[in-house]
């Protein structure tokens, strides 16, 4: 195909992506329609999950599309605690993620600044950070539930605790690594500490800080699904779990896709911010 | 004639030995020299002899192990806007435009000024180095090496420091750009009573720019051994100074120093008791041959 090769790489890649998508959906669709006709021995799994009722089977993509259309044409309906639109569920999750995340940022960035500026604090706080950082955020859940006594706030706390480390570490690292020449520029111009922080240190460390913020938002979005499965009530994590209990796999697959899309959107926002503060030396 | 503007007295810099073992490293010791107000002084010496360290001490960015720097009768302690620094790597803030790199410094110097005053003053200096007409809005990464160096020179002059410290400012530039910026530097300097102290590796540059050239011996235990008066009247034209009788005398002297004597005179045992550099002047035939101990060394090299 000589014509294909003359197209810009971007377009070529897009065409290949679409081909892969069509192929994957096609295989998926065909394999399920082929299977659904065969009624044989029930597997042990099918017996356990409801005796192979048609509802329990993996749905074909066409069904998922119909579901998506249904849900997305009315995303904010609210028909009781167990029947809310996908928009409302995602809204709850995003609200929790952003609340926990920005609380973490409000603490991590100033604290990271302090740690980065002071070699003493850097060394003194390092062991604590090293021990606390590898703890799975969900391990905090029982403690949070007990201390806070509120499942909503506990979910937010778990987001807080999981997003604080990358931001704290990157801020400290970025601030400590600001080139000495730039600090000397501030010194020779007798800039006040505040002026130095905002004119020199912050812009110099901003790319590293934003990398930390981007990692954090990614982790927060990963963790919220699991946290909501645990605490229940509302949110996309709860929704997935609830639909699984209803054996509505079409909704499960649809919500998995939505989780991916929202995660991608959150990441894109931070990628944009990252480009905005980047500088060339 | 001495107005005692800047005086460097018994300066030494030592670094503790690695891992606490062995001798501490003495980069230089007993460095003494004076600079008068309005003078243009260059310092030359081999790599690693401690020129940048001396400059950082003068700037107040680094502390000497021994000795003091006195400017206007006051000891230098810490950086100050009275001493502008142009670093070897320009040290522009890469996230600010060229213009902002100058205006932040002008704001720092003149805190009571309005935005308009700051802008006008900054433009004046950017114009002096020929960096207007759109280039001032670009970030340093989008400027050539020569343009970046101009911005940092404009910044240093715009804060109108009493003393300007330049660390190999033209090291990374091609000969043509170098010449242009040297002329711009002289142009700005001549209109003021500012004092310039500049590190260079280029003998011709030193002769073209300086009133006096300080010569440093090799380290460790480096010192400022001689102070060579250039004695060529200003304004100097690049093509005419080579005709001046002093030009080749000074040039030969500097080249000989760098090639031979900086090494031969190195080390503690050659230090003079006063630590003052020997003044070498070619105007006065009497002084053409320096004092006796030096003459002996001349015999070796010539
Ligand atoms: N932190 C340090 N610890 C030990 N030695 C150091 C340290 N910093 C600098 N030195 C030594 O001090 C000496 C002087 O360094 P300096 O940068 O002043 O040299 P320089 O004359 O400016 O050289 P160049 O012409 O290459 O710029 C060098 O020999 C270097 O090894
Ligand atoms: Mg140097």
Coordinates of C-alpha atoms and ligand atoms in Angstrom, one line a residue:
Chain A
X1 CA 0.0 0.0 0.0
X2 CA 2.1 2.9 -1.2
X3 CA -0.6 5.5 -0.5
X4 CA -0.6 4.5 3.2
X5 CA 3.1 5.0 3.6
X6 CA 2.9 8.6 2.3
X7 CA 0.5 9.5 5.1
X8 CA 1.9 11.3 8.3
X9 CA 2.9 8.9 11.0
X10 CA 0.2 10.1 13.3
X11 CA -2.5 9.2 10.8
X12 CA -0.9 5.9 10.1
X13 CA -0.8 5.1 13.8
X14 CA -4.4 6.1 14.2
X15 CA -5.5 3.8 11.3
X16 CA -3.6 0.9 12.9
X17 CA -5.2 1.6 16.2
X18 CA -8.7 1.5 14.7
X19 CA -7.9 -1.7 12.9
X20 CA -6.7 -3.3 16.1
X21 CA -9.9 -2.1 17.9
X22 CA -12.1 -3.5 15.1
X23 CA -10.3 -6.8 15.1
X24 CA -10.4 -7.1 18.9
X25 CA -14.1 -6.3 19.1
X26 CA -14.8 -8.6 16.2
X27 CA -13.1 -11.5 17.9
X28 CA -14.8 -10.8 21.1
X29 CA -18.3 -10.5 19.5
X30 CA -17.9 -13.6 17.4
X31 CA -16.5 -15.8 20.2
X32 CA -19.4 -15.0 22.4
X33 CA -22.2 -15.5 19.8
X34 CA -20.5 -18.8 18.9
X35 CA -20.4 -19.9 22.6
X36 CA -23.9 -18.9 23.6
X37 CA -25.4 -21.6 21.3
X38 CA -23.5 -24.4 23.0
X39 CA -25.5 -25.8 25.9
X40 CA -23.4 -28.5 27.5
X41 CA -22.2 -29.5 31.0
X42 CA -22.2 -26.5 33.4
X43 CA -18.7 -25.7 34.6
X44 CA -18.2 -25.7 38.4
X45 CA -17.9 -21.9 38.2
X46 CA -21.2 -21.6 36.3
X47 CA -23.0 -23.7 38.9
X48 CA -21.5 -21.6 41.7
X49 CA -22.5 -18.3 40.1
X50 CA -26.0 -19.1 39.2
X51 CA -26.2 -22.2 37.0
X52 CA -25.2 -20.6 33.7
X53 CA -28.2 -18.3 33.4
X54 CA -27.7 -16.2 30.3
X55 CA -27.3 -13.1 32.3
X56 CA -24.0 -14.4 33.9
X57 CA -22.2 -14.8 30.6
X58 CA -19.7 -12.4 29.3
X59 CA -21.6 -10.0 27.1
X60 CA -20.6 -9.2 23.6
X61 CA -19.4 -5.7 22.8
X62 CA -22.7 -4.9 21.1
X63 CA -24.4 -5.3 24.4
X64 CA -21.9 -3.1 26.1
X65 CA -22.4 -0.4 23.6
X66 CA -26.2 -0.5 24.1
X67 CA -25.5 -0.3 27.9
X68 CA -23.1 2.6 27.4
X69 CA -25.6 4.5 25.2
X70 CA -28.4 3.9 27.8
X71 CA -26.2 5.1 30.7
X72 CA -24.5 8.0 29.0
X73 CA -27.8 9.4 27.7
X74 CA -29.0 9.8 31.3
X75 CA -25.9 9.8 33.5
X76 CA -27.2 11.6 36.5
X77 CA -30.5 9.8 37.3
X78 CA -31.0 8.9 40.9
X79 CA -33.4 6.1 41.7
X80 CA -32.4 5.2 45.3
X81 CA -29.2 4.1 46.9
X82 CA -28.6 1.1 44.7
X83 CA -29.6 2.7 41.4
X84 CA -27.8 5.8 40.5
X85 CA -26.5 7.0 37.1
X86 CA -22.9 6.5 36.2
X87 CA -22.3 10.2 36.2
X88 CA -23.3 10.4 39.9
X89 CA -21.1 7.5 40.8
X90 CA -18.1 8.8 39.0
X91 CA -18.8 12.2 40.5
X92 CA -18.6 10.8 44.0
X93 CA -15.3 9.1 43.2
X94 CA -13.8 12.2 41.6
X95 CA -14.9 14.3 44.6
X96 CA -13.2 11.9 47.0
X97 CA -10.1 11.7 45.0
X98 CA -9.8 15.4 44.5
X99 CA -10.5 16.2 48.2
X100 CA -8.0 13.7 49.5
X101 CA -5.5 14.6 46.8
X102 CA -5.6 18.4 47.4
X103 CA -5.4 17.9 51.2
X104 CA -2.3 15.8 50.6
X105 CA -0.9 18.5 48.2
X106 CA -1.5 21.2 50.7
X107 CA 0.6 19.4 53.2
X108 CA 3.1 17.6 51.0
X109 CA 4.3 20.6 49.0
X110 CA 5.1 23.0 51.8
X111 CA 6.6 20.2 53.9
X112 CA 8.6 18.9 50.9
X113 CA 9.8 22.5 50.4
X114 CA 11.0 22.5 54.0
X115 CA 12.7 19.1 53.8
X116 CA 14.3 20.0 50.5
X117 CA 15.7 23.3 51.9
X118 CA 17.1 21.8 55.0
X119 CA 19.6 18.9 54.8
X120 CA 19.0 18.3 58.5
X121 CA 15.2 17.8 58.0
X122 CA 15.9 15.7 54.9
X123 CA 18.0 13.3 56.9
X124 CA 15.8 13.4 60.0
X125 CA 12.5 12.7 58.2
X126 CA 13.9 10.2 55.7
X127 CA 13.5 7.1 57.8
X128 CA 9.8 7.9 58.5
X129 CA 9.1 8.5 54.9
X130 CA 10.9 5.3 53.9
X131 CA 8.8 3.2 56.3
X132 CA 5.4 4.8 55.6
X133 CA 5.8 5.0 51.9
X134 CA 5.6 1.3 51.0
X135 CA 2.5 0.7 53.1
X136 CA -0.5 -0.2 51.0
X137 CA -3.0 2.6 51.4
X138 CA -5.8 0.1 52.0
X139 CA -3.9 -1.2 55.1
X140 CA -4.8 2.1 56.7
X141 CA -8.5 1.5 56.1
X142 CA -9.4 -0.3 59.4
X143 CA -7.5 2.2 61.4
X144 CA -9.1 5.1 59.6
X145 CA -12.5 3.6 60.0
X146 CA -11.9 3.1 63.7
X147 CA -10.4 6.6 64.4
X148 CA -12.6 8.7 62.0
X149 CA -15.8 6.6 62.5
X150 CA -17.0 7.7 59.1
X151 CA -16.7 5.6 55.9
X152 CA -16.8 8.7 53.6
X153 CA -14.0 10.4 55.4
X154 CA -12.1 7.2 55.7
X155 CA -12.1 6.8 51.9
X156 CA -10.8 10.4 51.6
X157 CA -8.1 9.7 54.2
X158 CA -6.9 6.6 52.2
X159 CA -6.6 8.8 49.1
X160 CA -4.8 11.4 51.2
X161 CA -2.3 8.9 52.5
X162 CA -1.6 7.3 49.2
X163 CA -1.1 10.5 47.3
X164 CA 1.0 12.3 49.8
X165 CA 4.3 10.3 49.3
X166 CA 5.1 10.9 45.7
X167 CA 4.3 14.6 46.1
X168 CA 6.4 14.9 49.3
X169 CA 9.3 13.0 47.9
X170 CA 9.4 14.8 44.6
X171 CA 9.0 18.2 46.1
X172 CA 11.9 17.6 48.5
X173 CA 14.0 16.1 45.8
X174 CA 13.2 18.9 43.3
X175 CA 13.9 21.6 45.9
X176 CA 17.1 20.1 47.1
X177 CA 18.3 19.7 43.6
X178 CA 17.9 23.3 42.4
X179 CA 21.1 24.2 40.7
X180 CA 23.5 26.1 42.9
X181 CA 24.0 28.7 40.2
X182 CA 20.4 29.7 40.3
X183 CA 20.4 30.0 44.1
X184 CA 23.5 32.1 43.8
X185 CA 21.7 34.4 41.4
X186 CA 19.1 34.9 44.1
X187 CA 21.8 35.5 46.7
X188 CA 23.8 38.0 44.6
X189 CA 20.6 40.0 44.1
X190 CA 19.8 40.0 47.8
X191 CA 16.4 38.4 47.2
X192 CA 14.3 37.8 50.4
X193 CA 13.6 34.2 51.3
X194 CA 10.0 34.5 50.1
X195 CA 11.1 36.1 46.8
X196 CA 13.8 33.4 46.4
X197 CA 11.2 30.7 47.0
X198 CA 8.8 32.0 44.4
X199 CA 11.1 33.4 41.9
X200 CA 13.8 30.8 41.8
X201 CA 13.2 27.6 43.9
X202 CA 9.6 27.0 42.9
X203 CA 9.9 27.4 39.2
X204 CA 13.2 25.4 39.2
X205 CA 11.6 22.6 41.1
X206 CA 8.2 22.8 39.4
X207 CA 8.8 20.1 36.8
X208 CA 9.8 17.6 39.4
X209 CA 7.0 18.6 41.7
X210 CA 4.4 18.2 39.0
X211 CA 5.8 14.8 38.1
X212 CA 5.1 13.8 41.7
X213 CA 1.6 15.3 41.5
X214 CA 0.9 13.3 38.3
X215 CA 2.1 10.1 39.8
X216 CA 0.0 10.8 42.9
X217 CA -3.2 11.5 41.0
X218 CA -2.7 8.2 39.1
X219 CA -2.2 6.2 42.3
X220 CA -5.2 8.0 43.9
X221 CA -7.5 7.0 41.0
X222 CA -6.2 3.4 41.3
X223 CA -6.9 3.3 45.0
X224 CA -10.3 4.9 45.1
X225 CA -11.9 2.0 43.2
X226 CA -10.6 -0.5 45.8
X227 CA -11.4 1.8 48.7
X228 CA -15.0 2.2 47.6
X229 CA -15.4 -1.5 47.1
X230 CA -14.5 -1.7 50.8
X231 CA -16.5 1.1 52.2
X232 CA -19.5 0.8 49.9
X233 CA -22.4 3.2 49.6
X234 CA -21.5 5.3 46.6
X235 CA -18.8 5.8 44.0
X236 CA -17.6 4.0 40.9
X237 CA -15.8 1.3 43.0
X238 CA -19.0 0.5 44.8
X239 CA -20.9 0.5 41.5
X240 CA -18.6 -2.1 40.0
X241 CA -18.9 -4.3 43.0
X242 CA -22.6 -3.9 43.2
X243 CA -23.1 -4.8 39.5
X244 CA -20.9 -7.8 40.0
X245 CA -23.2 -8.9 42.9
X246 CA -26.1 -8.3 40.5
X247 CA -24.2 -10.4 37.9
X248 CA -24.7 -7.6 35.5
X249 CA -21.4 -8.1 33.6
X250 CA -22.4 -5.6 30.9
X251 CA -22.5 -2.8 33.5
X252 CA -19.2 -4.1 35.0
X253 CA -17.4 -3.9 31.7
X254 CA -19.0 -0.5 30.9
X255 CA -17.8 0.9 34.3
X256 CA -14.3 -0.5 33.8
X257 CA -14.1 1.4 30.6
X258 CA -15.3 4.6 32.3
X259 CA -12.7 4.1 35.1
X260 CA -10.1 4.0 32.4
X261 CA -11.4 7.1 30.6
X262 CA -11.6 9.2 33.7
X263 CA -8.1 8.1 34.8
X264 CA -6.9 9.1 31.3
X265 CA -8.5 12.5 31.6
X266 CA -7.0 13.1 35.0
X267 CA -3.6 12.2 33.7
X268 CA -4.0 14.4 30.7
X269 CA -4.8 17.4 32.9
X270 CA -1.5 16.9 34.8
X271 CA 0.4 16.2 31.6
X272 CA -0.8 19.5 30.4
X273 CA 0.3 21.3 33.6
X274 CA 3.6 19.5 33.4
X275 CA 4.2 20.9 29.9
X276 CA 3.2 24.4 31.1
X277 CA 5.9 24.5 33.8
X278 CA 8.6 22.7 31.8
X279 CA 11.6 24.8 30.8
X280 CA 14.7 24.2 28.6
X281 CA 18.1 25.0 30.0
Chain B
X1 CA 46.5 57.9 44.0
X2 CA 45.4 54.9 45.9
X3 CA 41.8 55.3 46.9
X4 CA 41.8 51.9 48.5
X5 CA 38.5 50.8 46.9
X6 CA 39.1 47.1 47.2
X7 CA 41.7 45.3 49.2
X8 CA 42.3 41.6 49.4
X9 CA 44.5 40.7 52.4
X10 CA 46.2 37.4 53.2
X11 CA 43.5 35.4 51.6
X12 CA 43.8 31.6 51.8
X13 CA 41.5 28.8 50.9
X14 CA 42.0 25.3 52.2
X15 CA 39.9 22.2 51.8
X16 CA 40.0 19.5 54.4
X17 CA 41.6 16.3 53.3
X18 CA 39.5 13.6 51.8
X19 CA 38.1 11.2 54.4
X20 CA 40.0 13.1 57.1
X21 CA 43.3 11.5 55.9
X22 CA 46.4 13.1 54.6
X23 CA 47.2 16.8 54.1
X24 CA 44.5 19.4 53.7
X25 CA 44.4 20.9 50.3
X26 CA 45.6 24.5 50.2
X27 CA 44.3 26.0 46.9
X28 CA 45.9 29.4 47.4
X29 CA 47.4 31.2 50.3
X30 CA 48.7 34.7 51.2
X31 CA 46.9 36.3 48.3
X32 CA 47.2 40.1 48.5
X33 CA 46.2 42.7 46.0
X34 CA 44.4 46.0 45.6
X35 CA 42.1 47.4 43.1
X36 CA 41.3 51.1 42.7
X37 CA 37.9 52.5 41.9
X38 CA 37.2 52.5 38.2
X39 CA 40.0 50.1 37.3
X40 CA 39.6 47.2 34.9
X41 CA 41.6 44.3 36.2
X42 CA 42.0 40.9 34.6
X43 CA 43.4 37.8 36.3
X44 CA 45.0 35.0 34.5
X45 CA 46.3 31.7 35.7
X46 CA 46.2 28.0 34.9
X47 CA 43.0 26.0 35.4
X48 CA 42.5 24.9 38.9
X49 CA 44.7 27.6 40.5
X50 CA 41.7 29.1 42.3
X51 CA 40.6 32.1 40.2
X52 CA 36.9 31.2 40.5
X53 CA 37.3 30.6 44.2
X54 CA 38.8 34.1 44.7
X55 CA 36.0 35.6 42.7
X56 CA 33.4 33.7 44.7
X57 CA 35.0 35.1 47.9
X58 CA 34.9 38.6 46.4
X59 CA 31.2 38.1 45.5
X60 CA 30.5 36.9 49.1
X61 CA 29.2 33.6 47.8
X62 CA 32.1 31.6 49.3
X63 CA 34.1 32.1 52.5
X64 CA 37.9 32.2 52.6
X65 CA 39.7 30.1 55.2
X66 CA 42.0 33.0 56.1
X67 CA 42.2 36.6 55.3
X68 CA 39.7 39.3 54.5
X69 CA 38.3 41.2 51.6
X70 CA 37.7 44.9 52.3
X71 CA 35.6 47.0 50.0
X72 CA 35.0 50.7 50.7
X73 CA 36.6 50.2 54.1
X74 CA 34.1 47.5 55.1
X75 CA 34.7 43.8 55.2
X76 CA 32.9 41.7 52.6
X77 CA 30.5 39.3 54.3
X78 CA 27.9 37.7 52.1
X79 CA 26.6 38.7 48.7
X80 CA 25.4 42.2 48.0
X81 CA 23.9 44.1 45.1
X82 CA 27.0 46.3 45.2
X83 CA 28.9 43.5 43.6
X84 CA 27.4 42.2 40.3
X85 CA 28.5 38.8 39.1
X86 CA 28.5 37.4 35.6
X87 CA 29.1 33.6 35.9
X88 CA 30.9 31.5 33.4
X89 CA 27.7 29.7 32.5
X90 CA 25.6 32.9 32.3
X91 CA 23.3 31.8 35.1
X92 CA 20.2 33.1 33.6
X93 CA 16.9 31.8 35.0
X94 CA 15.7 29.6 32.1
X95 CA 12.0 29.9 32.9
X96 CA 12.1 33.7 32.6
X97 CA 12.3 35.7 29.4
X98 CA 15.5 37.7 28.7
X99 CA 13.6 40.8 29.7
X100 CA 12.3 39.3 33.0
X101 CA 15.8 38.1 33.7
X102 CA 16.9 41.7 33.8
X103 CA 13.8 43.3 35.3
X104 CA 13.8 41.1 38.4
X105 CA 17.3 42.3 39.2
X106 CA 16.4 45.9 38.6
X107 CA 13.4 45.5 40.8
X108 CA 15.6 44.0 43.5
X109 CA 18.0 46.9 43.3
X110 CA 15.4 49.7 43.1
X111 CA 12.5 48.5 45.3
X112 CA 10.6 51.8 45.2
X113 CA 10.5 52.0 41.4
X114 CA 7.3 51.8 39.4
X115 CA 6.9 49.0 36.8
X116 CA 7.5 51.6 34.0
X117 CA 10.7 52.8 35.5
X118 CA 12.0 49.3 35.9
X119 CA 11.0 48.5 32.3
X120 CA 12.6 51.6 30.9
X121 CA 15.8 51.1 32.8
X122 CA 16.0 47.4 31.8
X123 CA 15.4 48.3 28.1
X124 CA 18.2 50.8 28.3
X125 CA 20.7 48.2 29.2
X126 CA 19.3 45.6 26.8
X127 CA 19.7 48.1 24.0
X128 CA 23.3 48.8 25.0
X129 CA 24.1 45.1 24.4
X130 CA 21.9 45.1 21.2
X131 CA 19.3 42.8 22.5
X132 CA 16.0 44.4 21.6
X133 CA 13.5 44.1 18.8
X134 CA 11.8 40.9 19.9
X135 CA 14.7 38.9 21.2
X136 CA 14.1 40.2 24.7
X137 CA 10.9 38.2 25.0
X138 CA 12.5 34.9 24.3
X139 CA 13.6 32.4 26.9
X140 CA 17.4 31.8 27.3
X141 CA 17.1 28.4 25.7
X142 CA 15.9 30.1 22.5
X143 CA 18.9 32.5 22.4
X144 CA 22.4 31.8 21.1
X145 CA 25.3 31.6 23.6
X146 CA 26.4 35.1 22.7
X147 CA 22.9 36.5 23.2
X148 CA 22.7 34.8 26.6
X149 CA 26.0 36.3 27.6
X150 CA 24.7 39.7 26.6
X151 CA 21.6 39.3 28.7
X152 CA 23.7 38.4 31.8
X153 CA 26.1 41.4 31.1
X154 CA 23.1 43.7 30.7
X155 CA 21.7 42.3 34.0
X156 CA 24.9 42.9 35.8
X157 CA 25.3 46.4 34.6
X158 CA 21.7 47.3 35.0
X159 CA 21.9 46.9 38.8
X160 CA 24.8 49.4 38.6
X161 CA 27.1 47.7 41.0
X162 CA 30.3 49.3 42.3
X163 CA 32.2 46.2 41.4
X164 CA 31.6 43.9 38.6
X165 CA 32.9 40.4 38.8
X166 CA 33.2 38.4 35.5
X167 CA 34.2 34.8 35.5
X168 CA 35.5 33.9 32.0
X169 CA 32.5 35.6 30.5
X170 CA 33.4 35.0 26.9
X171 CA 34.9 31.5 27.3
X172 CA 32.2 29.7 25.3
X173 CA 31.9 32.3 22.4
X174 CA 33.4 32.3 18.9
X175 CA 36.0 35.0 18.2
X176 CA 33.7 37.3 16.3
X177 CA 30.9 37.4 18.9
X178 CA 33.6 37.6 21.6
X179 CA 35.0 40.8 20.0
X180 CA 31.6 42.4 19.7
X181 CA 30.6 41.8 23.3
X182 CA 34.1 42.9 24.5
X183 CA 33.5 46.2 22.8
X184 CA 30.0 46.4 24.3
X185 CA 31.5 45.7 27.8
X186 CA 34.1 48.5 27.3
X187 CA 31.4 50.9 26.1
X188 CA 29.3 50.4 29.2
X189 CA 32.2 50.4 31.6
X190 CA 33.7 53.6 30.2
X191 CA 30.6 55.6 30.8
X192 CA 30.7 54.9 34.6
X193 CA 33.1 54.7 37.5
X194 CA 32.4 51.0 37.9
X195 CA 35.3 48.7 38.7
X196 CA 35.7 45.5 36.8
X197 CA 37.5 42.3 38.0
X198 CA 37.5 39.7 35.3
X199 CA 38.9 36.1 35.0
X200 CA 40.1 35.1 31.5
X201 CA 42.3 32.5 29.8
X202 CA 42.8 34.7 26.8
X203 CA 46.0 36.8 26.9
X204 CA 44.9 39.1 24.0
X205 CA 41.5 39.7 25.6
X206 CA 43.3 40.7 28.9
X207 CA 45.5 43.2 27.1
X208 CA 42.7 44.7 25.1
X209 CA 40.4 45.2 28.1
X210 CA 42.5 45.6 31.2
X211 CA 44.4 48.4 32.9
X212 CA 46.2 45.7 34.8
X213 CA 46.7 42.0 34.6
X214 CA 47.2 39.9 37.7
X215 CA 49.2 36.7 37.2
X216 CA 48.5 33.6 39.4
X217 CA 51.0 30.8 39.9
X218 CA 49.9 27.2 39.6
X219 CA 48.2 25.6 42.6
X220 CA 48.4 24.2 45.1
X221 CA 49.7 27.0 47.3
X222 CA 48.9 29.4 44.4
X223 CA 49.4 33.1 44.8
X224 CA 49.1 36.3 42.8
X225 CA 52.7 36.7 41.8
X226 CA 52.7 39.7 39.5
X227 CA 50.7 42.7 38.6
X228 CA 51.4 43.7 35.0
X229 CA 50.4 47.2 34.0
X230 CA 49.2 47.3 30.4
X231 CA 49.9 51.0 29.9
X232 CA 48.2 51.3 26.5
X233 CA 46.0 54.5 26.4
X234 CA 42.3 54.3 25.9
X235 CA 40.2 54.3 23.8
X236 CA 41.9 51.3 22.3
X237 CA 41.3 50.2 18.8
X238 CA 41.7 46.5 18.2
X239 CA 43.8 47.0 15.1
X240 CA 45.9 49.8 16.5
X241 CA 46.9 48.5 19.8
X242 CA 49.2 45.9 18.2
X243 CA 51.2 48.9 17.0
X244 CA 51.8 50.2 20.5
X245 CA 55.3 49.5 21.8
X246 CA 53.9 48.0 25.0
X247 CA 51.7 45.5 23.2
X248 CA 54.2 42.8 22.4
X249 CA 56.2 43.4 25.6
X250 CA 53.1 42.8 27.7
X251 CA 52.0 39.9 25.5
X252 CA 55.4 38.2 25.7
X253 CA 55.5 38.7 29.4
X254 CA 52.1 37.1 29.9
X255 CA 52.7 34.2 27.5
X256 CA 56.1 33.5 29.2
X257 CA 54.4 33.5 32.5
X258 CA 51.7 31.1 31.5
X259 CA 54.1 28.8 29.6
X260 CA 56.9 28.6 32.1
X261 CA 57.1 30.8 35.1
X262 CA 53.6 30.0 36.5
X263 CA 55.0 26.6 37.1
X264 CA 58.5 27.5 38.1
X265 CA 57.3 30.0 40.6
X266 CA 54.7 27.7 42.0
X267 CA 54.8 26.4 45.6
X268 CA 55.3 27.8 49.0
X269 CA 59.1 28.1 48.8
X270 CA 59.0 30.8 46.1
X271 CA 56.6 33.0 48.0
X272 CA 57.8 36.5 48.9
X273 CA 57.5 37.4 52.6
X274 CA 55.1 40.3 52.0
X275 CA 52.9 38.3 49.7
X276 CA 52.4 41.4 47.6
X277 CA 52.5 40.9 43.8
X278 CA 55.5 42.3 42.0
X279 CA 54.5 45.3 39.9
X280 CA 55.6 45.0 36.3
X281 CA 55.5 48.1 34.1
X282 CA 56.8 48.6 30.7
X283 CA 56.3 52.4 30.5
X284 CA 59.3 53.2 32.5
X285 CA 62.6 51.7 31.1
X286 CA 64.0 51.6 34.7
X287 CA 61.3 49.1 35.7
X288 CA 61.4 47.1 32.5
X289 CA 63.5 44.5 34.2
X290 CA 61.9 43.7 37.5
X291 CA 63.6 43.5 40.8
X292 CA 66.7 41.3 41.2
X293 CA 65.2 38.0 42.4
X294 CA 62.8 38.1 39.4
X295 CA 65.7 38.9 37.1
X296 CA 67.3 35.6 37.9
X297 CA 64.2 33.9 36.8
X298 CA 64.2 35.9 33.6
X299 CA 67.6 34.5 32.8
X300 CA 66.1 31.0 32.8
X301 CA 63.2 31.7 30.6
X302 CA 64.7 34.1 28.0
Ligands
LIG1 N1 34.7 21.4 47.4 C1 36.0 21.3 47.1 N2 36.7 20.4 47.7 C2 38.0 20.2 47.4 N3 38.7 20.9 46.5 C3 38.0 21.9 45.8 C4 36.6 22.1 46.1 N4 36.2 23.1 45.3 C5 37.3 23.5 44.5 N5 38.3 22.7 44.8 C6 39.7 22.9 44.3 O1 40.0 24.2 44.3 C7 40.8 24.5 43.1 C8 40.5 25.8 42.6 O2 39.2 25.7 41.9 P1 38.7 27.0 41.0 O3 37.4 26.6 40.5 O4 38.8 28.2 41.8 O5 39.8 27.0 39.8 P2 39.9 28.0 38.6 O6 41.2 28.7 38.8 O7 38.7 28.9 38.5 O8 40.0 27.0 37.4 P3 39.4 27.2 35.9 O9 40.3 28.1 35.2 O10 39.4 25.8 35.4 O11 38.0 27.7 36.1 C9 40.7 23.3 42.2 O12 42.0 22.7 42.2 C10 39.7 22.4 42.8 O13 40.2 21.1 42.8
LIG2 MG1 37.0 28.9 37.2

